Short mmCIF file of C-alpha atoms in Angstrom, two decimals:
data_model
loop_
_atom_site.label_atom_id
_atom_site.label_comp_id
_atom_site.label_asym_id
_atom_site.label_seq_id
_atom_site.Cartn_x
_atom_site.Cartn_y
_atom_site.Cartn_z
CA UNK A 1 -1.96 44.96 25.79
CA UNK A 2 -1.09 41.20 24.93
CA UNK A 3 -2.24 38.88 22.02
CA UNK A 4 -1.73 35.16 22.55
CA UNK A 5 -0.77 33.16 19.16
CA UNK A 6 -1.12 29.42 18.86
CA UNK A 7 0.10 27.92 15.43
CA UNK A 8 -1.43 24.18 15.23
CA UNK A 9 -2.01 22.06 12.84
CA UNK A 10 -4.92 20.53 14.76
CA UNK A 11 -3.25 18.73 17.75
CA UNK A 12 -6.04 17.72 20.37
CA UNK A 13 -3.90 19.00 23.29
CA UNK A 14 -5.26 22.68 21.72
CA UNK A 15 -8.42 22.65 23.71
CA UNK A 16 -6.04 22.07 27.16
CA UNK A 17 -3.85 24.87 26.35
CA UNK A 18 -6.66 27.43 25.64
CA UNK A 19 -8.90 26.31 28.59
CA UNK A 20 -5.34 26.71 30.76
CA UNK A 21 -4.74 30.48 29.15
CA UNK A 22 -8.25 31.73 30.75
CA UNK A 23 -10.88 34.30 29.45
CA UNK A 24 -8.72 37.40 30.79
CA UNK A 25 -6.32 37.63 27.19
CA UNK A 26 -7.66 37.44 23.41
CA UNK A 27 -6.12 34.43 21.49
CA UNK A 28 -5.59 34.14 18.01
CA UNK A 29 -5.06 30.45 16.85
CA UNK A 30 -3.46 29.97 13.15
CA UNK A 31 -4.71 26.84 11.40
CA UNK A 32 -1.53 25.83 9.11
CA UNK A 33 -3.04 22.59 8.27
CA UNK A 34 -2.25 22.51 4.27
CA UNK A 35 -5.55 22.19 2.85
CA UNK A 36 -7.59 25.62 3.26
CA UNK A 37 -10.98 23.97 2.82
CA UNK A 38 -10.32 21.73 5.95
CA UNK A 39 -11.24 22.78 9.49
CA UNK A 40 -10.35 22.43 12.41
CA UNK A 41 -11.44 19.48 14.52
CA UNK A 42 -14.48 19.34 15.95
CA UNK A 43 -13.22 19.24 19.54
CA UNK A 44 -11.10 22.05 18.85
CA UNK A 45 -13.21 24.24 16.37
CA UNK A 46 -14.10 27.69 17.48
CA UNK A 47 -17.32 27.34 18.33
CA UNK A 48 -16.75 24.83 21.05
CA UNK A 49 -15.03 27.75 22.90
CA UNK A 50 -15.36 31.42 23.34
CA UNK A 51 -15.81 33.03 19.84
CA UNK A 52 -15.50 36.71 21.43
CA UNK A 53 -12.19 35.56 23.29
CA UNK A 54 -10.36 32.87 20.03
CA UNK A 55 -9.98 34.04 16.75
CA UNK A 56 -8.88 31.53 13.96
CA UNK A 57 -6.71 32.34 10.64
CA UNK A 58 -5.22 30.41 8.27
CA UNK A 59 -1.78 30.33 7.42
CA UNK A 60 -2.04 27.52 4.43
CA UNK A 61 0.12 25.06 5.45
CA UNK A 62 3.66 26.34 5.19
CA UNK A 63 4.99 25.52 8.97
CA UNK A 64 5.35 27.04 12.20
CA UNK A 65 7.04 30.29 11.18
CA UNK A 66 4.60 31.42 8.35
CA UNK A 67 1.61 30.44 10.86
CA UNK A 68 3.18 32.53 13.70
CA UNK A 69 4.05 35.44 11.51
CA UNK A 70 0.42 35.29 10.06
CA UNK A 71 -0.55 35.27 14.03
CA UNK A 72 1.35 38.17 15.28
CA UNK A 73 0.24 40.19 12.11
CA UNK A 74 -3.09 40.06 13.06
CA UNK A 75 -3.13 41.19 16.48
CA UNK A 76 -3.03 44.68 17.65
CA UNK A 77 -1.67 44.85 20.94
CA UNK A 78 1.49 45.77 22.30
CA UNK A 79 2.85 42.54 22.90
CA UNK A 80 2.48 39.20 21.12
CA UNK A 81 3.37 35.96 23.12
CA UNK A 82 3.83 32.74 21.29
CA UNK A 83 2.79 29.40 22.78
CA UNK A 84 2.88 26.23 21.09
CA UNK A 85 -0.42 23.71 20.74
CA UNK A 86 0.85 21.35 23.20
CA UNK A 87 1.69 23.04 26.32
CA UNK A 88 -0.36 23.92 29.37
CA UNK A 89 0.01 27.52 30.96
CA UNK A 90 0.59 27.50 34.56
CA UNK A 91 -2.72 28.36 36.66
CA UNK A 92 -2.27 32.22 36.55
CA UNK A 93 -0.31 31.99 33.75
CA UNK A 94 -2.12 35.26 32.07
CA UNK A 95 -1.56 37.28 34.64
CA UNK A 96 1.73 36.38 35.35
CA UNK A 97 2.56 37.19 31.50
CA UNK A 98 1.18 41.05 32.48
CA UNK A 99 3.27 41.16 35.44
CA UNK A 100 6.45 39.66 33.64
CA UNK A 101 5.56 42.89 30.71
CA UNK A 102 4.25 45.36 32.28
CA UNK A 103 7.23 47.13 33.90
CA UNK A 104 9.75 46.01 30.86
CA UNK A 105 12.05 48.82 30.26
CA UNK A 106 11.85 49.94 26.43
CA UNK A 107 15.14 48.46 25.35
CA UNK A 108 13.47 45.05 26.42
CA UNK A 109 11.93 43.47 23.02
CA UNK A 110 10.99 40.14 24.89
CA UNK A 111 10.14 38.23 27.80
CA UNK A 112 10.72 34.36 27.66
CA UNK A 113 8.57 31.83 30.31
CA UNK A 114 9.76 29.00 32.32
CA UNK A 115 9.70 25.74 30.57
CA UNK A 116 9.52 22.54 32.36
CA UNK A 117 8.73 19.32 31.37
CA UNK A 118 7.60 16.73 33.59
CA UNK A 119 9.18 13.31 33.16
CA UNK A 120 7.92 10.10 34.77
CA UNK A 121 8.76 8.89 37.94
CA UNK A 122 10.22 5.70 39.42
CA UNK A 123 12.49 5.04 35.82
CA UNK A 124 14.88 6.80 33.82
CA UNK A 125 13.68 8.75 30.95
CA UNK A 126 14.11 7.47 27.30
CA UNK A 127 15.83 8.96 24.31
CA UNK A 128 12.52 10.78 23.55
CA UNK A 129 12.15 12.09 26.93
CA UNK A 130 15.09 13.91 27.28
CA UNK A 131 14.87 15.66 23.85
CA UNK A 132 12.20 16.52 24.99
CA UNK A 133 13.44 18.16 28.09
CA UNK A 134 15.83 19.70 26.61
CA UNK A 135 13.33 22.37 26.48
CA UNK A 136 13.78 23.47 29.70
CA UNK A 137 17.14 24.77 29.05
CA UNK A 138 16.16 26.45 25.60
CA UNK A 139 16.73 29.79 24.75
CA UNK A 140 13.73 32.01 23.31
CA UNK A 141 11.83 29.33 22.61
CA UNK A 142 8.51 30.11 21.03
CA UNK A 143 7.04 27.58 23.50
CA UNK A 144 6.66 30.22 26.09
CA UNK A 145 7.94 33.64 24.41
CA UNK A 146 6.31 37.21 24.16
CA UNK A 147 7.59 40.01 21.73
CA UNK A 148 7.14 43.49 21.35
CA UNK A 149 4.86 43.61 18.42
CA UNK A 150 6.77 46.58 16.94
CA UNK A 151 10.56 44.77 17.25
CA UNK A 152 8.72 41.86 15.06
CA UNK A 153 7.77 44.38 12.20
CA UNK A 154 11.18 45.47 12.42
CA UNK A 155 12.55 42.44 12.06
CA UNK A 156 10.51 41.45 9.59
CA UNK A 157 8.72 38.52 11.43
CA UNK A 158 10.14 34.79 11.73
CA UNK A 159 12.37 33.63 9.01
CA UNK A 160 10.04 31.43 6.59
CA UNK A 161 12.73 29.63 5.01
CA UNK A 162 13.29 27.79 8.28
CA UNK A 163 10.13 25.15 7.10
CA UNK A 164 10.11 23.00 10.44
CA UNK A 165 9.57 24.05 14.36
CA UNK A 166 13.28 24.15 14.35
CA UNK A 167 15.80 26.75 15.07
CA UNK A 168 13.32 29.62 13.33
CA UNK A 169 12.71 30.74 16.93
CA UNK A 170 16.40 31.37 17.83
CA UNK A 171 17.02 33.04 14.23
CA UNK A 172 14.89 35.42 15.38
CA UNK A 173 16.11 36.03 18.91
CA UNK A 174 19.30 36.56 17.48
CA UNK A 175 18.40 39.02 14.80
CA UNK A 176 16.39 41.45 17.76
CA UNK A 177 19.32 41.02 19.55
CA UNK A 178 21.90 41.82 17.26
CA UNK A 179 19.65 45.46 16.44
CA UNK A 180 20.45 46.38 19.99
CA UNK A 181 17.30 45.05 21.82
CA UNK A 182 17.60 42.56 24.68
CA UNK A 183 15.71 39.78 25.74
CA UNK A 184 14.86 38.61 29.41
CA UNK A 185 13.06 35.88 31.03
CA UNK A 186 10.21 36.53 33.45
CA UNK A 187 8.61 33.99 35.86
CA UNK A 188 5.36 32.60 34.34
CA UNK A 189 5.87 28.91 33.83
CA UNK A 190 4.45 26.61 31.00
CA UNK A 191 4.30 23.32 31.14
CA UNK A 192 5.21 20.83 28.39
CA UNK A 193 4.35 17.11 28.63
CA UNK A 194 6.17 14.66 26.94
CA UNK A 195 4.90 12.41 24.04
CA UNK A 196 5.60 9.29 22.62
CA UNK A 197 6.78 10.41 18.73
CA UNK A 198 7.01 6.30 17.47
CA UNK A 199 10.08 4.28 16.81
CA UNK A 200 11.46 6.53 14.27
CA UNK A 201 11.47 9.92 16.03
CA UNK A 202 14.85 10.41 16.85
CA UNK A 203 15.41 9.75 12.72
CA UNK A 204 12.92 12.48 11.88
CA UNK A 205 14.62 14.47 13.91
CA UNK A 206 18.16 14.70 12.08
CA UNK A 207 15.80 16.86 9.81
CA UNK A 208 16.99 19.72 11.78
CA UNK A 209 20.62 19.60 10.89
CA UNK A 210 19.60 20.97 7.47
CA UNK A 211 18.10 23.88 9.86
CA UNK A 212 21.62 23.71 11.34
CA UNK A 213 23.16 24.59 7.96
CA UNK A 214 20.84 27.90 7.39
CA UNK A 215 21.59 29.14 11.16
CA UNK A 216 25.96 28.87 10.19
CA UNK A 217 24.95 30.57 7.15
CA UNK A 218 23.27 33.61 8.14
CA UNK A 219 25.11 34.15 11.99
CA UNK A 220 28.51 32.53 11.43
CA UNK A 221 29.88 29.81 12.72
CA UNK A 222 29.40 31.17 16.75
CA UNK A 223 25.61 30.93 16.45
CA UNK A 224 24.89 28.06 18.46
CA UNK A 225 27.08 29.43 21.24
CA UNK A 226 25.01 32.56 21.21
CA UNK A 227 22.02 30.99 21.83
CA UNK A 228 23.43 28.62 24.37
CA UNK A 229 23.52 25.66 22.42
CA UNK A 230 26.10 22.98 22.57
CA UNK A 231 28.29 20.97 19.92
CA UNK A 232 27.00 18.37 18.09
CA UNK A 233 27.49 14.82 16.76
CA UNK A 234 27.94 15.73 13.14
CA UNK A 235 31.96 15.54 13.07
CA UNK A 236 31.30 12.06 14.69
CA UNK A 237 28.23 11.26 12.55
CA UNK A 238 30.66 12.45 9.22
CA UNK A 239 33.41 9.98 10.35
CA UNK A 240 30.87 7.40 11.52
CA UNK A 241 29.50 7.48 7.95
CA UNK A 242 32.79 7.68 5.98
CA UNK A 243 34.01 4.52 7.62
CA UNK A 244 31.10 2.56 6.87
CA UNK A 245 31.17 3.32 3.43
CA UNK A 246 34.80 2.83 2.88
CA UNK A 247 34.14 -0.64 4.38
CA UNK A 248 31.23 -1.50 2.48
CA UNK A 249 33.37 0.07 -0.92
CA UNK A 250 36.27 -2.21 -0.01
CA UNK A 251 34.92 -5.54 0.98
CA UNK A 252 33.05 -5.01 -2.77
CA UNK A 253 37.12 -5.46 -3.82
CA UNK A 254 38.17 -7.73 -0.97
CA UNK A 255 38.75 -10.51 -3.18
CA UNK A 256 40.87 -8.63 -5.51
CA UNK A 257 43.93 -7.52 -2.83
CA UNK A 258 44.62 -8.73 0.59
CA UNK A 259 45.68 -5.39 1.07
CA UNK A 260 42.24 -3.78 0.40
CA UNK A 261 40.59 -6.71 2.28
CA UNK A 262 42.49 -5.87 5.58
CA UNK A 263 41.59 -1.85 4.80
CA UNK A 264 38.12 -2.40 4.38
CA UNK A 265 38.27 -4.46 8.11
CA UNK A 266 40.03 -1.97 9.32
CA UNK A 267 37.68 0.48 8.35
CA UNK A 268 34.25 -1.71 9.36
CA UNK A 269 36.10 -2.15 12.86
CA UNK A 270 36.26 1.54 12.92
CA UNK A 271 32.75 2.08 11.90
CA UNK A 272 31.42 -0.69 14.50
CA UNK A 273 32.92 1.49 17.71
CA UNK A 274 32.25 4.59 16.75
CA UNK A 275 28.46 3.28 16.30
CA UNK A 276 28.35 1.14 19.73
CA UNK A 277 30.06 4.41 21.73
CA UNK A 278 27.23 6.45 20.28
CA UNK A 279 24.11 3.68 20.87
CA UNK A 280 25.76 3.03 24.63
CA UNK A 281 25.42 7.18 25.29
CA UNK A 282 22.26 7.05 24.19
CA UNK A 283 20.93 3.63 26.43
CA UNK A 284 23.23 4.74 29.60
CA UNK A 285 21.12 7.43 30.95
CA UNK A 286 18.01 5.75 29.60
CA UNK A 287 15.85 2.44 31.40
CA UNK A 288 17.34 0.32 29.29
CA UNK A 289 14.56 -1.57 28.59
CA UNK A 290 14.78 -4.41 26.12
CA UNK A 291 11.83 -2.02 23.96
CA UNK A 292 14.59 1.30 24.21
CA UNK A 293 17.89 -0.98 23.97
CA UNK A 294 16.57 -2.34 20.47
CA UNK A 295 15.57 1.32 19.74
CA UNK A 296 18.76 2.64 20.36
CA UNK A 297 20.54 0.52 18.44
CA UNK A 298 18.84 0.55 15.52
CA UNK A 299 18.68 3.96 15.31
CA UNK A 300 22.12 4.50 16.07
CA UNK A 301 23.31 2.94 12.98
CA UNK A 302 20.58 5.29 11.07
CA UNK A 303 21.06 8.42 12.48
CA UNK A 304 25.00 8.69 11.54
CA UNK A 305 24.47 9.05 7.49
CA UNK A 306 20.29 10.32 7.81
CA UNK A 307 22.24 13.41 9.90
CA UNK A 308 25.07 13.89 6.75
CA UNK A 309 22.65 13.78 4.31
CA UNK A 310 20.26 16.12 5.54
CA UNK A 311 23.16 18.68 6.51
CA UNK A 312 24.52 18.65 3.14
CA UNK A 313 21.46 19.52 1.60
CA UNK A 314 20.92 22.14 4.42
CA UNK A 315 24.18 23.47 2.86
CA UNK A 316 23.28 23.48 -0.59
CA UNK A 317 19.99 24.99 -0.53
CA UNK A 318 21.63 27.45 1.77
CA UNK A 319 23.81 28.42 -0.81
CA UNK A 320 21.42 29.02 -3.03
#
């Protein structure tokens, strides 16, 4: 009745999530690392668990959506439920995924688990942390989501063009919904720890505003109030960036007019609070530890023109 995909690209935390799923549901794990003559890790290889229960295909390397849509395709049953590589089903997770299915009235094209994440205790969480956590409140996400195998052929599958583990699961959501199916949530509960992503996460993760651009282009500019998303930063980060530019393009002149001297200030003044009111909402909530202060300010003076650039090439290949 139910197929289990995992897309990984060879994570260690694999072997935790399949040994958490149980022997009672068949499992197909796509390998999208980019080289097809690699293999798994050792730890993680097939034969280190149950051949008859895991199979393993290979997607080629061309992210999460081509690996899941090369998952789904090759199982058989029913359903199809998506987890990702680095979360750990519930105990009695599997059978709590038939009981959340089984009785799903045919109008119902998917069932979406419980996320939570389980942050540390005794200290605030950092920057990472609660992006992290913000999967708890996430709509359809493919962390913990189950789909009618015949409302993905009809949709034709995830959207490829969506390259990153970003936004390709709501595209989808929206697209079953908008044929006339509707999606639920059911009670199973997946568990996803947080990890530490490096200095530069938060950088790597303006990627996603490029993602951003693709979602306003193919579901209008509602689309992240249909999932239940909120507004971003990118007005802020677009006048963040403007001012510091205008600043840095004055002062080049400064010497040439007072006028354009007191312009360019004016501008680099501007640029300066809108940057400390965005690092200060980013260290409030945090522990404010010397190690996440510096962070947090570094980054914030990143982020504001990394974000701008990578939605205005969102836009353009979007266009195209």
């Amino acid at each position: 009745m139910i197929t289990v995909v995992i897309p990984t690209v060879g994570r260690s935390t694999l072997r935790d999530t399949l040994a958490a799923i149980g022997t009672g549901v068949p499992v197909v794990v796509v390998d999208d690392t980019p080289d097809a003559a690699l293999s798994l890790p050792d730890h993680i290889r097939p034969d280190h668990i149950r051949p008859d229960q895991v199979r393993v295909v290979r997607s080629g390397g061309r992210g999460p959506a081509a690996a899941r849509n090369a998952g789904w395709r090759a199982a058989t049953t029913p359903w199809v439920a998506f987890l990702d590589d680095d979360v750990i089903p519930s105990p009695g997770w599997a059978e709590a995924l038939w009981k959340d299915l089984a009785d799903l009235p045919d109008d119902v094209a998917g069932s979406q688990g419980r996320i939570e994440v389980p942050l540390p205790a005794g200290r605030r969480p950092t920057d990472g942390e609660r992006h992290t956590a913000g999967l708890a409140g996430a709509q359809w996400a493919t962390a913990d989501m189950a789909y009618r195998r015949a409302a993905l052929e009809a949709a034709g599958g995830f959207d490829e063009r969506f390259p990153r583990a970003y936004r390709e699961d709501a595209d989808l959501a929206l697209r079953i919904s908008r044929a006339g199916h509707r999606l639920v949530k059911g009670s199973r509960v997946t568990v996803h720890p947080v990890r530490e992503d490096g200095f530069w996460a938060s950088v790597r993760f303006q990627r996603g505003n490029a993602d951003d651009a693709r979602m306003r282009r193919l579901h209008g500019p509602g689309w992240r109030a249909a999932i239940g998303g909120r507004s971003g930063r990118l007005r802020l980060h677009a006048a963040t960036t403007a001012a510091g530019l205008t600043a840095v393009a004055l002062g080049a002149t400064a010497g040439r007019a007072r006028a354009v001297a007191g312009l360019g200030a004016v501008a680099g003044l501007a640029w300066a609070v809108m940057t400390a009111e965005f690092a200060w909402r980013r260290i409030a909530p945090g522990p404010r530890t010397p190690q996440e202060v510096w962070r947090m300010a570094v980054t914030s003076v990143v982020i504001p023109p990394v974000a701008c650039a990578h939605r205005l090439r969102g836009e353009w290949r979007a266009r195209r």
